[in-house]
């Protein structure tokens, strides 16, 4: 027995009318009876297409300000009846319920309403009841009914009924049912998260997934779930890889610390800054960022907090880099950067970054608030006799911002708002400091007068002693060790200034 079914009737109830006209016209052309209600009914009538009001089917008007329109046995019976079930067929005849073969729904825009900052009352009114019920009913009964649950599926649906003259296969209907349950589950998750105040319950849903070339390594499969286009416009280059996306994420979070500052340029590799500088002009900032580690910069991700101009683009073009990110580009700068076919060029849009961070762990996930705490001058507590100069204070804050976005354990060395070197992801703080000193010297930086930032407290005075021997004159750290005084005493004895913030910045 063929699983092909010829549609004879359709129920249409949509919020957005975009793209509906060609569907309504095709259904009419195919001789398919159309049922509808409210604004959708009026829209179809205005197209000059015959439509039967749902109220005529149910003998009930739309009531309660439109809250109840389609919730009626004559509607849901027409959708949920099993056409191969004798009892269902008999009851359909007894109660004069017409068969409904196609259901087309576009739900109230709940997520957009929440995002708009609407009042709670207005948001609640955008919780769709009838539409979501129609979707679930039609998708459940996919053996007999085809459900179109989103504007995004209109094109595919129109092609399907046009090519097959209104006939659909079981495979087609089951495919659309899967799409429908994706829509309904995502919609319910959004509603739940609007109401959810219990941190013990976690639900997350993404409508779009993009398969990547591979994951972290070529033998691993990778997919990105999210709305990349909401944050960036890609102007040029190849598709971003899994590792590109991780570096881009690290870059945008780091540069956010310098959002309203003087021209600042950062170069990242494996999620850590290998160069960062702040200057009066962007080209100076780029050149001094590159000087921080020109070796690691090869194949890195570059990001600016201001427009990239021609002079800066000319310097960037000399370097092989994977990704360049900026809020805007000069036309001449863009043409220069496009000179490398695969170079990814992104425009970062004005958008608030997510306030929750999620990562897989064991057989579940870990969720935490984004680290939105940035150390500021007013947060600093002087704990030594020697006070930092104004220049040192500015460098301490500068170094602390970088430290916050560097893998733990980390030590960051900076001078005159330039990253000299950092020790990243080390198992001991001493190792992180030694690594940063070796790197700074390798690129001929003079550490005399530099400052040091640490992501966590010093359990012993060994780090400040090593730093002091290299000429470092000021230190910023969270404090909190029971042996803080040992480090403070060493600084006092050696004319090193130390401030504590009271805030740890681990990053794993």
Short mmCIF file of N, CA, C and O in Angstrom, two decimals, residues 442-495:
data_model
loop_
_atom_site.label_atom_id
_atom_site.label_comp_id
_atom_site.label_asym_id
_atom_site.label_seq_id
_atom_site.Cartn_x
_atom_site.Cartn_y
_atom_site.Cartn_z
N UNK A 442 63.99 37.06 25.58
CA UNK A 442 64.22 36.53 24.23
C UNK A 442 63.89 37.57 23.17
O UNK A 442 64.46 37.56 22.08
N UNK A 443 62.95 38.48 23.51
CA UNK A 443 62.57 39.53 22.55
C UNK A 443 63.14 40.89 22.97
O UNK A 443 62.61 41.94 22.59
N UNK A 444 64.21 40.83 23.79
CA UNK A 444 65.02 42.01 24.12
C UNK A 444 64.27 43.09 24.89
O UNK A 444 64.53 44.29 24.71
N UNK A 445 63.34 42.68 25.74
CA UNK A 445 62.65 43.66 26.59
C UNK A 445 63.44 43.90 27.87
O UNK A 445 63.97 42.96 28.47
N UNK A 446 63.50 45.15 28.30
CA UNK A 446 64.12 45.53 29.56
C UNK A 446 63.05 45.49 30.65
O UNK A 446 62.07 46.24 30.59
N UNK A 447 63.22 44.63 31.62
CA UNK A 447 62.21 44.46 32.66
C UNK A 447 62.32 45.49 33.78
O UNK A 447 61.47 45.52 34.67
N UNK A 448 63.36 46.30 33.77
CA UNK A 448 63.50 47.32 34.81
C UNK A 448 62.35 48.33 34.67
O UNK A 448 62.14 48.92 33.62
N UNK A 449 61.60 48.48 35.76
CA UNK A 449 60.45 49.38 35.74
C UNK A 449 59.17 48.74 35.24
O UNK A 449 58.14 49.41 35.16
N UNK A 450 59.21 47.44 34.93
CA UNK A 450 58.00 46.73 34.49
C UNK A 450 57.13 46.37 35.70
O UNK A 450 57.57 46.45 36.86
N UNK A 451 55.90 45.99 35.45
CA UNK A 451 54.99 45.54 36.51
C UNK A 451 54.63 44.08 36.29
O UNK A 451 54.74 43.55 35.19
N UNK A 452 54.17 43.45 37.37
CA UNK A 452 53.80 42.04 37.31
C UNK A 452 52.38 41.86 37.83
O UNK A 452 52.01 42.42 38.86
N UNK A 453 51.58 41.06 37.10
CA UNK A 453 50.22 40.72 37.53
C UNK A 453 50.12 39.21 37.69
O UNK A 453 50.66 38.45 36.89
N UNK A 454 49.41 38.80 38.74
CA UNK A 454 49.20 37.37 38.99
C UNK A 454 47.71 37.11 39.11
O UNK A 454 46.97 37.92 39.69
N UNK A 455 47.25 35.98 38.56
CA UNK A 455 45.82 35.67 38.61
C UNK A 455 45.36 35.19 39.98
O UNK A 455 44.17 35.19 40.27
N UNK A 456 46.31 34.76 40.84
CA UNK A 456 45.95 34.29 42.18
C UNK A 456 47.05 34.71 43.15
O UNK A 456 48.09 35.24 42.76
N UNK A 457 46.83 34.45 44.44
CA UNK A 457 47.77 34.93 45.45
C UNK A 457 49.11 34.19 45.40
O UNK A 457 49.24 33.13 44.78
N UNK A 458 50.10 34.79 46.08
CA UNK A 458 51.42 34.17 46.21
C UNK A 458 51.48 33.45 47.55
O UNK A 458 51.44 34.09 48.61
N UNK A 459 51.60 32.13 47.53
CA UNK A 459 51.67 31.40 48.80
C UNK A 459 53.02 31.58 49.51
O UNK A 459 53.12 31.37 50.72
N UNK A 460 54.02 31.97 48.74
CA UNK A 460 55.37 32.20 49.28
C UNK A 460 55.94 33.45 48.62
O UNK A 460 55.47 33.90 47.57
N UNK A 461 57.02 34.01 49.18
CA UNK A 461 57.60 35.23 48.62
C UNK A 461 58.53 34.97 47.44
O UNK A 461 59.16 35.91 46.94
N UNK A 462 58.61 33.71 46.96
CA UNK A 462 59.58 33.40 45.90
C UNK A 462 59.33 34.19 44.62
O UNK A 462 60.26 34.64 43.95
N UNK A 463 58.04 34.39 44.24
CA UNK A 463 57.74 35.10 42.99
C UNK A 463 58.16 36.57 43.07
O UNK A 463 58.75 37.10 42.11
N UNK A 464 57.85 37.24 44.17
CA UNK A 464 58.23 38.66 44.25
C UNK A 464 59.75 38.80 44.34
O UNK A 464 60.33 39.79 43.86
N UNK A 465 60.41 37.81 44.91
CA UNK A 465 61.88 37.85 44.97
C UNK A 465 62.48 37.71 43.57
O UNK A 465 63.37 38.48 43.18
N UNK A 466 61.97 36.75 42.79
CA UNK A 466 62.46 36.57 41.41
C UNK A 466 62.17 37.82 40.60
O UNK A 466 63.02 38.31 39.84
N UNK A 467 60.96 38.38 40.75
CA UNK A 467 60.58 39.57 40.01
C UNK A 467 61.46 40.76 40.38
O UNK A 467 61.91 41.52 39.51
N UNK A 468 61.71 40.93 41.69
CA UNK A 468 62.54 42.04 42.14
C UNK A 468 63.95 41.96 41.60
O UNK A 468 64.54 42.98 41.22
N UNK A 469 64.47 40.76 41.51
CA UNK A 469 65.83 40.58 40.97
C UNK A 469 65.92 40.95 39.50
O UNK A 469 67.01 41.22 38.98
N UNK A 470 64.76 40.94 38.79
CA UNK A 470 64.75 41.30 37.37
C UNK A 470 64.44 42.77 37.15
O UNK A 470 64.36 43.23 36.01
N UNK A 471 64.22 43.51 38.23
CA UNK A 471 63.98 44.94 38.11
C UNK A 471 62.52 45.34 38.08
O UNK A 471 62.20 46.50 37.81
N UNK A 472 61.62 44.40 38.32
CA UNK A 472 60.18 44.70 38.35
C UNK A 472 59.87 45.53 39.60
O UNK A 472 60.33 45.19 40.70
N UNK A 473 59.12 46.60 39.44
CA UNK A 473 58.95 47.57 40.53
C UNK A 473 57.55 47.63 41.14
O UNK A 473 57.36 48.30 42.16
N UNK A 474 56.58 46.97 40.55
CA UNK A 474 55.22 47.01 41.10
C UNK A 474 54.50 45.70 40.79
O UNK A 474 54.72 45.10 39.73
N UNK A 475 53.63 45.29 41.71
CA UNK A 475 52.94 44.00 41.62
C UNK A 475 51.46 44.18 41.94
O UNK A 475 51.10 44.91 42.86
N UNK A 476 50.62 43.50 41.17
CA UNK A 476 49.19 43.43 41.46
C UNK A 476 48.80 41.97 41.60
O UNK A 476 49.19 41.13 40.78
N UNK A 477 48.07 41.65 42.66
CA UNK A 477 47.65 40.27 42.91
C UNK A 477 46.40 40.30 43.78
O UNK A 477 46.10 41.30 44.43
N UNK A 478 45.65 39.18 43.83
CA UNK A 478 44.40 39.18 44.60
C UNK A 478 44.62 39.23 46.11
O UNK A 478 43.78 39.77 46.83
N UNK A 479 45.72 38.64 46.58
CA UNK A 479 45.88 38.49 48.02
C UNK A 479 44.99 37.37 48.54
O UNK A 479 44.24 36.74 47.78
N UNK A 480 45.08 37.09 49.82
CA UNK A 480 44.23 36.06 50.40
C UNK A 480 44.99 34.88 50.95
O UNK A 480 44.39 34.00 51.58
N UNK A 481 46.30 34.84 50.75
CA UNK A 481 47.10 33.76 51.32
C UNK A 481 47.33 34.01 52.81
O UNK A 481 47.48 35.16 53.24
N UNK A 482 47.41 32.94 53.58
CA UNK A 482 47.72 33.11 55.01
C UNK A 482 49.16 33.59 55.19
O UNK A 482 49.55 34.02 56.28
N UNK A 483 49.92 33.53 54.09
CA UNK A 483 51.31 33.98 54.14
C UNK A 483 51.53 35.23 53.27
O UNK A 483 52.65 35.50 52.82
N UNK A 484 50.47 36.00 53.05
CA UNK A 484 50.59 37.25 52.29
C UNK A 484 51.71 38.14 52.83
O UNK A 484 52.44 38.77 52.07
N UNK A 485 51.82 38.17 54.14
CA UNK A 485 52.76 39.10 54.76
C UNK A 485 54.20 38.84 54.36
O UNK A 485 55.02 39.77 54.29
N UNK A 486 54.52 37.57 54.07
CA UNK A 486 55.89 37.25 53.66
C UNK A 486 56.24 37.97 52.35
O UNK A 486 57.35 38.51 52.22
N UNK A 487 55.31 37.97 51.39
CA UNK A 487 55.55 38.66 50.13
C UNK A 487 55.56 40.18 50.33
O UNK A 487 56.37 40.90 49.73
N UNK A 488 54.68 40.67 51.20
CA UNK A 488 54.62 42.11 51.49
C UNK A 488 55.93 42.56 52.13
O UNK A 488 56.51 43.60 51.77
N UNK A 489 56.43 41.77 53.08
CA UNK A 489 57.68 42.12 53.76
C UNK A 489 58.84 42.19 52.77
O UNK A 489 59.66 43.12 52.83
N UNK A 490 58.90 41.24 51.84
CA UNK A 490 59.99 41.26 50.87
C UNK A 490 59.90 42.53 50.01
O UNK A 490 60.92 43.17 49.73
N UNK A 491 58.67 42.87 49.59
CA UNK A 491 58.50 44.08 48.78
C UNK A 491 58.94 45.32 49.56
O UNK A 491 59.62 46.21 49.00
N UNK A 492 58.58 45.41 50.83
CA UNK A 492 58.98 46.56 51.64
C UNK A 492 60.51 46.65 51.78
O UNK A 492 61.08 47.73 51.78
N UNK A 493 61.13 45.51 51.90
CA UNK A 493 62.59 45.48 52.07
C UNK A 493 63.33 45.81 50.78
O UNK A 493 64.53 46.15 50.81
N UNK A 494 62.63 45.72 49.63
CA UNK A 494 63.30 45.90 48.34
C UNK A 494 62.66 46.98 47.46
O UNK A 494 62.83 46.97 46.24
N UNK A 495 61.90 47.87 48.10
CA UNK A 495 61.32 49.02 47.41
C UNK A 495 60.44 48.64 46.22
O UNK A 495 60.46 49.28 45.17
#
